[in-house]
Amino acid sequence: MKALLLAGGLGTRLRPLTENLPKPMALVGNKPWLEHLIVHLKQQGIGDFVLAVKHYADVIKKRLGDGSSLGVRIEYAIEEDLLGTAGAIKNAEDLLSDRFLVVNSDIIHEISIIPLLEFHRNHNGLVTIGLTEVEDPSQYGVVELDMSGRILRFVEKPNKHEAPSRFINAGIYVMEKEALQWIPKHKEVSIERETFPLLIEKNIGVYGKTINGYWMDMGTKNRYRQLHWDLLDGKFTLPLKEKEQGKGIWLGRNTEIGPGVLLVPPVLIGDEVHIGERSVIGPYAVIGDHCELGRHVRCSETIMWDKCKVHDSTQLNNCIFGYGLEVGSRHILHEAVMNRAVGVIQG
Ligand code: GTP
């Protein structure tokens, strides 16, 4: 069975980080999420992938190629125009197996897909939607199910009292190729807003199955930050290349910590990083490979991707920096989200 990974969206809510990068390539724990996702699915027996790509498709192709570096096979379905989540699946039709898995590649999860596949095999419908339970359903599309798990309807953004359940679409589906006959070719179509409601109306069997385990949509800056704090707090795990050196302190290879530096856990610091004397890093800091932090830097609740440079005495709190950002000395930055393509702050 093949897995189709949807990875072509513009990621507008995560700009400027996604200004020149597909959202699924955003680093999570110092590695592109898409790589973590492929490895996670490979561990569950999936070796064939189709990547539906559009926005900065070359970034993905250059990094993952034919998949051999990860021990899997990858094919690409490239869109000339954005086709939406269902249009992208239709565009990949010729590359798909009769039954296939679809995954939104911006969802961070550690889900076991076996129960989802078993459930799918046991009903006669064409689609199984993985469902996750949320505390407050008012920001999502909630499903109403019957006793057999058949989805009766979606209720968009219900208020707390009117919600028929707290289960929402988790962005992971098992589908039969037959279902694709209901998606028009070469047209922008949303699977959540158009295709699933249509399939429910046609009564072809759309079922929902709850999934267990960590689940987070990384689509907004707040959620992107939160999932990192969850990672550092051990709410979910990833195969990190950095080694835990003390409780809540992960360090990469050849990283130099200057004299008098205070690492306040939890912190994750990548390979070949240099931190100048008397800096205070953490709590909640994720520092990418090859970053250079000067002396007396303070950095808390901040994520920076590889090759960033922060000069002496700068204070960072609640920031997210894309690759290679440079910040001069003596700046005080709070909640800054920046990408080198957009701006370098000079001291
Ligand atoms: P925003 O612009 O911030 O809403 O993000 P998005 O449109 O990139 O992502 P959204 O959460 O709407 O989509 C869920 C997943 O589907 C993400 O992994 C996207 O990359 C992917 N996706 C969304 N639209 C398309 C599309 O038109 N084509 C392809 N191939 N993938 C898409």
Short mmCIF file of C-alpha atoms and ligand atoms in Angstrom, two decimals:
data_model
loop_
_atom_site.label_atom_id
_atom_site.label_comp_id
_atom_site.label_asym_id
_atom_site.label_seq_id
_atom_site.Cartn_x
_atom_site.Cartn_y
_atom_site.Cartn_z
CA MET A 1 0.00 0.00 0.00
CA LYS A 2 1.25 3.46 -0.88
CA ALA A 3 1.10 6.60 1.23
CA LEU A 4 0.27 9.90 -0.44
CA LEU A 5 1.70 12.82 1.50
CA LEU A 6 0.06 16.19 0.85
CA ALA A 7 2.86 18.70 0.94
CA GLY A 8 2.05 21.38 -1.63
CA GLY A 9 0.15 24.07 0.28
CA LEU A 10 1.38 27.65 0.67
CA GLY A 11 1.53 27.54 4.47
CA THR A 12 0.40 31.16 4.66
CA ARG A 13 -0.25 31.06 8.40
CA LEU A 14 3.35 30.10 9.07
CA ARG A 15 4.87 32.93 7.04
CA PRO A 16 7.54 34.20 6.89
CA LEU A 17 9.03 30.77 7.71
CA THR A 18 7.25 29.31 4.68
CA GLU A 19 8.08 32.25 2.40
CA ASN A 20 10.63 30.13 0.55
CA LEU A 21 9.93 26.69 1.98
CA PRO A 22 7.10 24.13 1.96
CA LYS A 23 5.53 23.98 5.45
CA PRO A 24 6.22 20.23 5.89
CA MET A 25 9.95 21.02 5.52
CA ALA A 26 9.87 23.25 8.61
CA LEU A 27 12.29 21.85 11.16
CA VAL A 28 10.83 19.93 14.07
CA GLY A 29 13.45 18.99 16.62
CA ASN A 30 16.18 20.15 14.20
CA LYS A 31 15.09 18.00 11.23
CA PRO A 32 12.51 18.65 8.45
CA TRP A 33 9.18 17.26 9.66
CA LEU A 34 8.60 15.50 6.32
CA GLU A 35 11.65 13.34 6.97
CA HIS A 36 10.44 12.41 10.46
CA LEU A 37 7.04 11.56 8.94
CA ILE A 38 8.45 9.27 6.26
CA VAL A 39 10.64 7.46 8.78
CA HIS A 40 7.67 7.09 11.15
CA LEU A 41 5.50 5.55 8.39
CA LYS A 42 8.37 3.36 7.19
CA GLN A 43 8.62 1.90 10.69
CA GLN A 44 5.01 0.84 10.24
CA GLY A 45 5.70 -1.02 7.03
CA ILE A 46 5.13 1.63 4.35
CA GLY A 47 7.91 1.71 1.78
CA ASP A 48 6.24 3.48 -1.17
CA PHE A 49 5.41 7.15 -1.07
CA VAL A 50 3.85 9.64 -3.45
CA LEU A 51 4.51 13.27 -2.56
CA ALA A 52 1.92 15.77 -3.81
CA VAL A 53 3.93 18.96 -4.16
CA LYS A 54 3.66 22.49 -5.54
CA HIS A 55 4.97 25.35 -3.34
CA TYR A 56 8.81 25.14 -3.49
CA ALA A 57 8.60 21.53 -4.72
CA ASP A 58 12.32 21.64 -5.59
CA VAL A 59 13.28 22.04 -1.92
CA ILE A 60 11.60 18.71 -1.20
CA LYS A 61 12.95 16.96 -4.31
CA LYS A 62 16.48 18.14 -3.61
CA ARG A 63 16.44 16.90 -0.02
CA LEU A 64 14.54 13.62 -0.40
CA GLY A 65 15.12 12.67 -4.05
CA ASP A 66 13.95 9.12 -4.82
CA GLY A 67 13.86 8.29 -1.12
CA SER A 68 16.85 5.93 -1.17
CA SER A 69 18.68 7.92 1.54
CA LEU A 70 15.76 7.06 3.87
CA GLY A 71 15.41 3.49 2.56
CA VAL A 72 12.03 4.10 0.84
CA ARG A 73 10.77 4.80 -2.70
CA ILE A 74 9.41 8.27 -3.43
CA GLU A 75 7.52 9.44 -6.52
CA TYR A 76 6.28 12.97 -7.07
CA ALA A 77 2.94 14.30 -8.28
CA ILE A 78 3.67 17.91 -9.12
CA GLU A 79 0.91 20.49 -9.55
CA GLU A 80 1.23 23.36 -11.96
CA ASP A 81 -1.50 25.25 -10.12
CA LEU A 82 -2.61 24.69 -6.55
CA LEU A 83 -5.34 22.08 -6.69
CA GLY A 84 -6.37 21.97 -3.04
CA THR A 85 -6.30 18.89 -0.83
CA ALA A 86 -8.67 16.78 -3.00
CA GLY A 87 -7.43 18.11 -6.35
CA ALA A 88 -3.90 17.11 -5.32
CA ILE A 89 -5.04 13.53 -4.64
CA LYS A 90 -6.81 13.38 -8.01
CA ASN A 91 -3.66 14.70 -9.69
CA ALA A 92 -1.69 11.78 -8.18
CA GLU A 93 -4.29 9.14 -9.20
CA ASP A 94 -2.09 7.31 -11.73
CA LEU A 95 0.63 6.78 -9.13
CA LEU A 96 -1.63 5.38 -6.40
CA SER A 97 -2.42 1.82 -5.33
CA ASP A 98 -6.08 0.62 -5.19
CA ARG A 99 -6.09 1.30 -1.48
CA PHE A 100 -3.86 4.06 -0.14
CA LEU A 101 -3.13 6.20 2.88
CA VAL A 102 -3.35 10.00 2.66
CA VAL A 103 -1.55 12.15 5.22
CA ASN A 104 -1.53 15.94 5.62
CA SER A 105 2.18 16.48 6.00
CA ASP A 106 1.77 19.36 8.41
CA ILE A 107 0.32 17.19 11.15
CA ILE A 108 2.70 16.13 13.89
CA HIS A 109 1.65 12.78 15.26
CA GLU A 110 2.86 9.46 16.52
CA ILE A 111 -0.07 7.46 15.32
CA SER A 112 -0.20 3.75 14.80
CA ILE A 113 -1.86 3.23 11.42
CA ILE A 114 -2.54 -0.51 11.87
CA PRO A 115 -5.86 -0.06 13.78
CA LEU A 116 -6.97 2.45 11.13
CA LEU A 117 -6.25 -0.06 8.33
CA GLU A 118 -7.94 -2.90 10.20
CA PHE A 119 -11.05 -0.81 10.78
CA HIS A 120 -11.07 0.15 7.09
CA ARG A 121 -10.84 -3.48 5.99
CA ASN A 122 -13.87 -4.35 8.11
CA HIS A 123 -16.37 -1.90 6.63
CA ASN A 124 -17.49 -1.65 3.04
CA GLY A 125 -17.06 2.07 2.65
CA LEU A 126 -14.56 3.85 0.46
CA VAL A 127 -13.01 6.14 3.05
CA THR A 128 -11.85 5.98 6.67
CA ILE A 129 -11.01 9.29 8.28
CA GLY A 130 -8.69 9.24 11.30
CA LEU A 131 -10.31 11.27 14.08
CA THR A 132 -8.72 12.99 17.02
CA GLU A 133 -10.44 14.35 20.11
CA VAL A 134 -9.98 18.00 21.04
CA GLU A 135 -10.88 19.87 24.22
CA ASP A 136 -12.56 22.77 22.47
CA PRO A 137 -14.13 21.83 19.12
CA SER A 138 -15.30 25.37 18.32
CA GLN A 139 -12.33 26.07 16.03
CA TYR A 140 -12.69 22.91 13.95
CA GLY A 141 -15.01 20.83 11.80
CA VAL A 142 -16.55 18.25 14.12
CA VAL A 143 -18.03 14.91 13.00
CA GLU A 144 -21.30 13.28 13.93
CA LEU A 145 -21.05 9.47 13.86
CA ASP A 146 -23.48 6.59 14.19
CA MET A 147 -22.78 3.53 16.33
CA SER A 148 -20.94 1.74 13.52
CA GLY A 149 -18.54 4.63 13.01
CA ARG A 150 -20.22 5.89 9.84
CA ILE A 151 -19.94 9.66 9.55
CA LEU A 152 -23.35 11.30 9.22
CA ARG A 153 -22.23 14.91 8.85
CA PHE A 154 -19.57 17.50 9.57
CA VAL A 155 -20.44 20.51 11.68
CA GLU A 156 -18.10 23.43 11.03
CA LYS A 157 -16.94 25.42 14.05
CA PRO A 158 -19.85 24.56 16.36
CA ASN A 159 -20.22 26.36 19.66
CA LYS A 160 -19.33 24.17 22.63
CA HIS A 161 -22.93 23.22 23.47
CA GLU A 162 -24.05 22.41 19.94
CA ALA A 163 -21.08 20.23 19.00
CA PRO A 164 -22.28 16.66 18.26
CA SER A 165 -18.90 15.30 19.42
CA ARG A 166 -15.36 16.47 20.15
CA PHE A 167 -13.90 14.41 17.30
CA ILE A 168 -12.30 16.23 14.41
CA ASN A 169 -10.70 15.18 11.15
CA ALA A 170 -7.07 14.38 11.99
CA GLY A 171 -5.86 14.77 8.38
CA ILE A 172 -5.08 11.05 7.95
CA TYR A 173 -7.25 8.92 5.67
CA VAL A 174 -7.42 5.44 4.20
CA MET A 175 -9.06 5.61 0.78
CA GLU A 176 -10.11 3.31 -2.04
CA LYS A 177 -9.16 4.58 -5.47
CA GLU A 178 -12.82 4.22 -6.46
CA ALA A 179 -13.60 7.30 -4.34
CA LEU A 180 -11.55 9.47 -6.70
CA GLN A 181 -14.29 9.29 -9.37
CA TRP A 182 -16.09 11.96 -7.33
CA ILE A 183 -13.24 14.46 -7.63
CA PRO A 184 -13.09 16.51 -10.84
CA LYS A 185 -9.76 16.67 -12.73
CA HIS A 186 -7.64 19.82 -13.03
CA LYS A 187 -9.79 21.75 -10.60
CA GLU A 188 -9.12 23.18 -7.15
CA VAL A 189 -11.11 21.04 -4.72
CA SER A 190 -10.96 20.78 -0.93
CA ILE A 191 -11.33 17.29 0.52
CA GLU A 192 -12.57 18.59 3.86
CA ARG A 193 -15.09 21.11 2.59
CA GLU A 194 -16.21 19.54 -0.70
CA THR A 195 -15.30 15.89 -1.31
CA PHE A 196 -16.09 14.35 2.08
CA PRO A 197 -19.49 16.11 2.41
CA LEU A 198 -20.29 14.99 -1.17
CA LEU A 199 -19.31 11.37 -0.45
CA ILE A 200 -21.46 11.42 2.70
CA GLU A 201 -24.39 12.79 0.69
CA LYS A 202 -23.91 10.03 -1.94
CA ASN A 203 -23.88 7.51 0.91
CA ILE A 204 -20.84 5.67 -0.39
CA GLY A 205 -19.52 5.02 3.11
CA VAL A 206 -17.30 7.50 4.89
CA TYR A 207 -16.29 6.17 8.28
CA GLY A 208 -14.36 7.65 11.18
CA LYS A 209 -11.96 5.91 13.54
CA THR A 210 -10.37 7.56 16.53
CA ILE A 211 -6.63 7.51 16.69
CA ASN A 212 -4.60 7.55 19.86
CA GLY A 213 -1.37 9.30 20.58
CA TYR A 214 0.00 12.79 20.21
CA TRP A 215 -1.54 14.97 17.51
CA MET A 216 -0.79 18.59 16.62
CA ASP A 217 -1.40 20.61 13.49
CA MET A 218 1.73 22.76 13.07
CA GLY A 219 -0.06 25.26 10.82
CA THR A 220 0.15 28.33 13.07
CA LYS A 221 3.07 29.93 14.86
CA ASN A 222 1.59 29.25 18.29
CA ARG A 223 1.05 25.59 17.54
CA TYR A 224 4.49 25.33 15.92
CA ARG A 225 6.01 26.64 19.16
CA GLN A 226 3.77 24.52 21.34
CA LEU A 227 4.70 21.26 19.63
CA HIS A 228 8.36 21.99 20.35
CA TRP A 229 7.65 22.59 24.02
CA ASP A 230 5.64 19.36 24.01
CA LEU A 231 8.62 17.55 22.48
CA LEU A 232 10.97 18.96 25.11
CA ASP A 233 8.48 18.07 27.86
CA GLY A 234 8.35 14.48 26.61
CA LYS A 235 4.68 14.59 25.58
CA PHE A 236 5.79 12.84 22.40
CA THR A 237 9.10 11.51 21.17
CA LEU A 238 11.13 11.79 17.99
CA PRO A 239 14.35 10.06 17.06
CA LEU A 240 16.60 13.06 17.79
CA LYS A 241 20.23 13.00 16.67
CA GLU A 242 21.18 15.03 19.77
CA LYS A 243 21.96 13.09 22.97
CA GLU A 244 20.44 13.88 26.35
CA GLN A 245 23.39 14.91 28.53
CA GLY A 246 21.51 15.80 31.66
CA LYS A 247 17.81 15.91 32.48
CA GLY A 248 16.19 17.99 29.74
CA ILE A 249 19.46 19.02 28.05
CA TRP A 250 20.10 17.58 24.60
CA LEU A 251 23.36 18.41 22.87
CA GLY A 252 24.60 17.65 19.35
CA ARG A 253 28.09 16.76 18.11
CA ASN A 254 31.02 19.19 18.41
CA THR A 255 29.00 21.82 20.20
CA GLU A 256 31.03 24.26 22.26
CA ILE A 257 29.55 25.77 25.37
CA GLY A 258 31.59 28.73 26.62
CA PRO A 259 32.65 29.35 30.25
CA GLY A 260 29.90 30.44 32.63
CA VAL A 261 27.09 29.52 30.21
CA LEU A 262 23.89 28.49 31.94
CA LEU A 263 21.70 25.91 30.17
CA VAL A 264 18.27 26.01 31.76
CA PRO A 265 16.32 22.87 30.83
CA PRO A 266 14.63 21.95 28.70
CA VAL A 267 16.93 22.84 25.80
CA LEU A 268 17.83 21.14 22.54
CA ILE A 269 21.05 22.30 20.89
CA GLY A 270 22.19 20.92 17.53
CA ASP A 271 25.58 19.99 16.05
CA GLU A 272 28.57 22.35 15.71
CA VAL A 273 26.93 25.14 17.72
CA HIS A 274 29.03 27.71 19.53
CA ILE A 275 27.71 29.53 22.58
CA GLY A 276 29.76 32.40 23.96
CA GLU A 277 30.60 32.96 27.64
CA ARG A 278 27.99 33.78 30.26
CA SER A 279 25.03 33.29 27.97
CA VAL A 280 21.80 31.90 29.44
CA ILE A 281 19.99 29.45 27.16
CA GLY A 282 16.52 28.15 28.04
CA PRO A 283 14.16 27.27 29.39
CA TYR A 284 12.54 26.06 26.17
CA ALA A 285 15.12 26.74 23.50
CA VAL A 286 15.73 24.78 20.30
CA ILE A 287 18.91 25.76 18.50
CA GLY A 288 19.70 24.36 15.05
CA ASP A 289 23.00 23.05 13.70
CA HIS A 290 25.91 25.44 13.03
CA CYS A 291 24.39 28.34 14.99
CA GLU A 292 26.65 30.88 16.67
CA LEU A 293 25.54 32.70 19.79
CA GLY A 294 27.77 35.42 21.20
CA ARG A 295 28.56 36.32 24.79
CA HIS A 296 25.89 37.29 27.35
CA VAL A 297 23.08 36.22 25.03
CA ARG A 298 19.76 35.32 26.65
CA CYS A 299 17.53 32.97 24.75
CA SER A 300 14.31 31.49 26.10
CA GLU A 301 11.17 30.00 24.53
CA THR A 302 12.84 30.38 21.18
CA ILE A 303 13.39 28.18 18.15
CA MET A 304 16.14 28.91 15.66
CA TRP A 305 16.92 26.87 12.58
CA ASP A 306 20.42 26.02 11.33
CA LYS A 307 23.16 28.61 10.70
CA CYS A 308 21.68 31.48 12.69
CA LYS A 309 24.00 34.00 14.28
CA VAL A 310 23.15 36.03 17.36
CA HIS A 311 25.66 38.66 18.47
CA ASP A 312 26.67 39.61 22.03
CA SER A 313 24.20 40.69 24.71
CA THR A 314 21.07 40.15 22.62
CA GLN A 315 17.95 38.92 24.41
CA LEU A 316 15.46 36.63 22.66
CA ASN A 317 12.16 35.47 24.02
CA ASN A 318 9.40 33.62 22.22
CA CYS A 319 11.07 34.03 18.81
CA ILE A 320 11.21 31.75 15.77
CA PHE A 321 14.03 32.25 13.28
CA GLY A 322 14.33 30.57 9.88
CA TYR A 323 17.64 29.35 8.39
CA GLY A 324 20.66 31.64 8.56
CA LEU A 325 19.13 34.64 10.29
CA GLU A 326 21.61 37.08 11.81
CA VAL A 327 20.77 39.36 14.73
CA GLY A 328 23.20 42.06 15.80
CA SER A 329 24.31 42.83 19.36
CA ARG A 330 22.19 44.30 22.16
CA HIS A 331 18.81 43.69 20.59
CA ILE A 332 15.80 42.76 22.67
CA LEU A 333 13.41 40.66 20.61
CA HIS A 334 10.12 39.30 21.87
CA GLU A 335 7.78 37.17 19.70
CA ALA A 336 9.78 37.93 16.55
CA VAL A 337 9.23 35.43 13.72
CA MET A 338 11.79 36.03 10.99
CA ASN A 339 13.32 34.51 7.92
CA ARG A 340 16.54 35.62 6.28
CA ALA A 341 14.71 36.10 3.00
CA VAL A 342 12.64 38.75 4.74
CA GLY A 343 15.09 40.55 6.96
CA VAL A 344 18.43 40.52 8.77
CA ILE A 345 18.63 42.62 11.90
CA GLN A 346 21.95 44.40 12.14
CA GLY A 347 23.36 45.82 15.32
P1 GTP B 1 -2.28 27.72 5.11
O1 GTP B 1 -2.01 28.49 3.85
O2 GTP B 1 -1.56 28.31 6.29
O3 GTP B 1 -3.74 27.47 5.38
O4 GTP B 1 -1.62 26.27 4.94
P2 GTP B 1 -1.74 25.20 3.76
O5 GTP B 1 -2.80 25.54 2.78
O6 GTP B 1 -0.37 24.95 3.25
O7 GTP B 1 -2.11 23.93 4.59
P3 GTP B 1 -3.49 23.29 5.01
O8 GTP B 1 -3.44 23.12 6.48
O9 GTP B 1 -4.64 23.99 4.45
O10 GTP B 1 -3.33 21.89 4.27
C1 GTP B 1 -3.11 20.66 4.89
C2 GTP B 1 -2.01 19.90 4.13
O11 GTP B 1 -2.35 19.79 2.75
C3 GTP B 1 -0.65 20.57 4.18
O12 GTP B 1 0.33 19.57 4.37
C4 GTP B 1 -0.50 21.23 2.83
O13 GTP B 1 0.86 21.25 2.39
C5 GTP B 1 -1.34 20.34 1.94
N1 GTP B 1 -2.00 21.12 0.88
C6 GTP B 1 -2.89 22.12 1.03
N2 GTP B 1 -3.27 22.58 -0.17
C7 GTP B 1 -2.62 21.83 -1.09
C8 GTP B 1 -2.59 21.83 -2.53
O14 GTP B 1 -3.26 22.61 -3.20
N3 GTP B 1 -1.79 20.91 -3.13
C9 GTP B 1 -1.03 20.02 -2.42
N4 GTP B 1 -0.26 19.17 -3.09
N5 GTP B 1 -1.03 20.01 -1.08
C10 GTP B 1 -1.82 20.89 -0.42
#
